[in-house]
Amino acid sequence: MKNNEIDRLKDNYGNWVYNDRDKCRVARDYFFDLFETSTNTVHNMEIYCIPKCVNEEMNKNLTKSFTNEEILKAFNQMHPRKAPGINGLPSIFFKENWEVV
C-alpha cells in the first residue's frame, strides 16, 4: 500500500469497495449527499435549546454597513500585490485609485 492512499471505503449499503472507480463513486456520493441543498442540515435538532450568544446590540453592530474609513483601513493592511479580489484587481489598484473608487 502506498502512503496517503485510501485502500477501501464503505458504501451506503455497508459494502466495502476497493477499486479506484468505486472509491471515487462512494466519495462523490457521500459529499453530494452531505452538501445537497434540498435537505435540511439540522436533522431533528431543537434550535431553541441553544443559548443565544449575541444580544440585540451586538447584532446591530455586526450587521451595520461598513464605513469608507473601515474599508480603506482594511485595504491599507493588505499586501499591495497579493490575493486579487473576485474582480481580478490587487489591492494596490484600490489604494492608488481610492479617490476615484
mmCIF file of C-alpha atoms in Angstrom:
data_model
loop_
_atom_site.group_PDB
_atom_site.id
_atom_site.type_symbol
_atom_site.label_atom_id
_atom_site.label_comp_id
_atom_site.label_asym_id
_atom_site.label_seq_id
_atom_site.Cartn_x
_atom_site.Cartn_y
_atom_site.Cartn_z
ATOM 1 C CA MET A 1 0.000 0.000 0.000
ATOM 2 C CA LYS A 2 1.261 3.490 -0.876
ATOM 3 C CA ASN A 3 1.421 6.258 1.689
ATOM 4 C CA ASN A 4 -1.568 8.591 1.808
ATOM 5 C CA GLU A 5 -3.816 6.221 -0.093
ATOM 6 C CA ILE A 6 -7.291 5.115 0.883
ATOM 7 C CA ASP A 7 -7.327 1.379 0.242
ATOM 8 C CA ARG A 8 -11.086 0.904 0.717
ATOM 9 C CA LEU A 9 -14.328 2.727 1.501
ATOM 10 C CA LYS A 10 -17.685 1.557 2.782
ATOM 11 C CA ASP A 11 -20.633 2.474 0.567
ATOM 12 C CA ASN A 12 -24.163 3.449 1.665
ATOM 13 C CA TYR A 13 -25.150 -0.217 1.787
ATOM 14 C CA GLY A 14 -22.317 -1.216 4.123
ATOM 15 C CA ASN A 15 -20.255 -2.910 1.419
ATOM 16 C CA TRP A 16 -16.513 -2.359 1.188
ATOM 17 C CA VAL A 17 -15.245 -1.163 -2.196
ATOM 18 C CA TYR A 18 -11.615 -1.486 -3.197
ATOM 19 C CA ASN A 19 -11.083 -0.381 -6.793
ATOM 20 C CA ASP A 20 -10.432 3.258 -7.647
ATOM 21 C CA ARG A 21 -13.558 3.760 -9.727
ATOM 22 C CA ASP A 22 -15.854 2.521 -6.949
ATOM 23 C CA LYS A 23 -13.981 4.505 -4.284
ATOM 24 C CA CYS A 24 -14.466 7.649 -6.366
ATOM 25 C CA ARG A 25 -18.170 6.891 -6.708
ATOM 26 C CA VAL A 26 -18.568 6.346 -2.947
ATOM 27 C CA ALA A 27 -16.697 9.569 -2.130
ATOM 28 C CA ARG A 28 -18.669 11.551 -4.726
ATOM 29 C CA ASP A 29 -21.991 10.201 -3.466
ATOM 30 C CA TYR A 30 -21.050 10.889 0.150
ATOM 31 C CA PHE A 31 -20.194 14.542 -0.472
ATOM 32 C CA PHE A 32 -23.126 15.021 -2.821
ATOM 33 C CA ASP A 33 -25.474 13.823 -0.076
ATOM 34 C CA LEU A 34 -23.648 15.872 2.545
ATOM 35 C CA PHE A 35 -23.892 19.155 0.657
ATOM 36 C CA GLU A 36 -27.194 18.637 -1.120
ATOM 37 C CA THR A 37 -29.236 21.811 -0.694
ATOM 38 C CA SER A 38 -32.661 20.222 -0.810
ATOM 39 C CA THR A 39 -32.258 18.641 2.618
ATOM 40 C CA ASN A 40 -32.260 20.371 5.949
ATOM 41 C CA THR A 41 -28.818 20.016 7.538
ATOM 42 C CA VAL A 42 -30.268 20.437 11.017
ATOM 43 C CA HIS A 43 -31.839 16.992 11.314
ATOM 44 C CA ASN A 44 -34.303 16.817 14.192
ATOM 45 C CA MET A 45 -32.330 19.363 16.181
ATOM 46 C CA GLU A 46 -34.125 21.615 18.621
ATOM 47 C CA ILE A 47 -32.645 25.021 17.759
ATOM 48 C CA TYR A 48 -34.427 26.844 20.560
ATOM 49 C CA CYS A 49 -32.441 24.929 23.197
ATOM 50 C CA ILE A 50 -29.172 26.520 22.033
ATOM 51 C CA PRO A 51 -28.481 29.620 24.146
ATOM 52 C CA LYS A 52 -28.107 32.951 22.374
ATOM 53 C CA CYS A 53 -24.576 34.337 22.373
ATOM 54 C CA VAL A 54 -25.260 37.581 20.512
ATOM 55 C CA ASN A 55 -27.605 40.151 22.005
ATOM 56 C CA GLU A 56 -29.600 42.728 20.005
ATOM 57 C CA GLU A 57 -26.998 45.482 20.398
ATOM 58 C CA MET A 58 -24.187 43.173 19.274
ATOM 59 C CA ASN A 59 -26.273 42.019 16.296
ATOM 60 C CA LYS A 60 -26.993 45.608 15.281
ATOM 61 C CA ASN A 61 -23.270 46.380 15.386
ATOM 62 C CA LEU A 62 -22.376 43.220 13.421
ATOM 63 C CA THR A 63 -24.920 43.842 10.657
ATOM 64 C CA LYS A 64 -24.366 47.558 10.084
ATOM 65 C CA SER A 65 -22.812 48.746 6.828
ATOM 66 C CA PHE A 66 -19.069 49.240 6.554
ATOM 67 C CA THR A 67 -17.805 52.805 6.584
ATOM 68 C CA ASN A 68 -15.402 54.146 3.954
ATOM 69 C CA GLU A 69 -12.804 54.527 6.701
ATOM 70 C CA GLU A 70 -13.102 50.849 7.673
ATOM 71 C CA ILE A 71 -12.752 49.743 4.055
ATOM 72 C CA LEU A 72 -9.715 51.975 3.499
ATOM 73 C CA LYS A 73 -8.132 50.688 6.709
ATOM 74 C CA ALA A 74 -8.628 47.083 5.535
ATOM 75 C CA PHE A 75 -7.089 47.847 2.127
ATOM 76 C CA ASN A 76 -4.105 49.503 3.771
ATOM 77 C CA GLN A 77 -3.495 46.361 5.824
ATOM 78 C CA MET A 78 -3.410 44.159 2.700
ATOM 79 C CA HIS A 79 -0.214 43.350 0.819
ATOM 80 C CA PRO A 80 -0.331 45.507 -2.341
ATOM 81 C CA ARG A 81 0.269 42.736 -4.880
ATOM 82 C CA LYS A 82 -1.221 39.630 -3.276
ATOM 83 C CA ALA A 83 -4.615 37.936 -3.481
ATOM 84 C CA PRO A 84 -6.536 39.787 -6.161
ATOM 85 C CA GLY A 85 -10.234 40.029 -5.479
ATOM 86 C CA ILE A 86 -13.033 38.421 -7.457
ATOM 87 C CA ASN A 87 -12.673 41.229 -9.992
ATOM 88 C CA GLY A 88 -9.004 40.278 -10.560
ATOM 89 C CA LEU A 89 -7.621 43.530 -9.209
ATOM 90 C CA PRO A 90 -4.952 43.534 -6.480
ATOM 91 C CA SER A 91 -5.309 45.853 -3.510
ATOM 92 C CA ILE A 92 -2.699 48.271 -4.902
ATOM 93 C CA PHE A 93 -5.216 49.290 -7.591
ATOM 94 C CA PHE A 94 -7.700 50.414 -4.958
ATOM 95 C CA LYS A 95 -5.030 52.090 -2.835
ATOM 96 C CA GLU A 96 -3.756 54.137 -5.766
ATOM 97 C CA ASN A 97 -7.240 54.981 -7.049
ATOM 98 C CA TRP A 98 -9.111 55.367 -3.763
ATOM 99 C CA GLU A 99 -10.461 58.835 -4.570
ATOM 100 C CA VAL A 100 -11.992 57.572 -7.828
ATOM 101 C CA VAL A 101 -13.374 54.369 -6.348
#
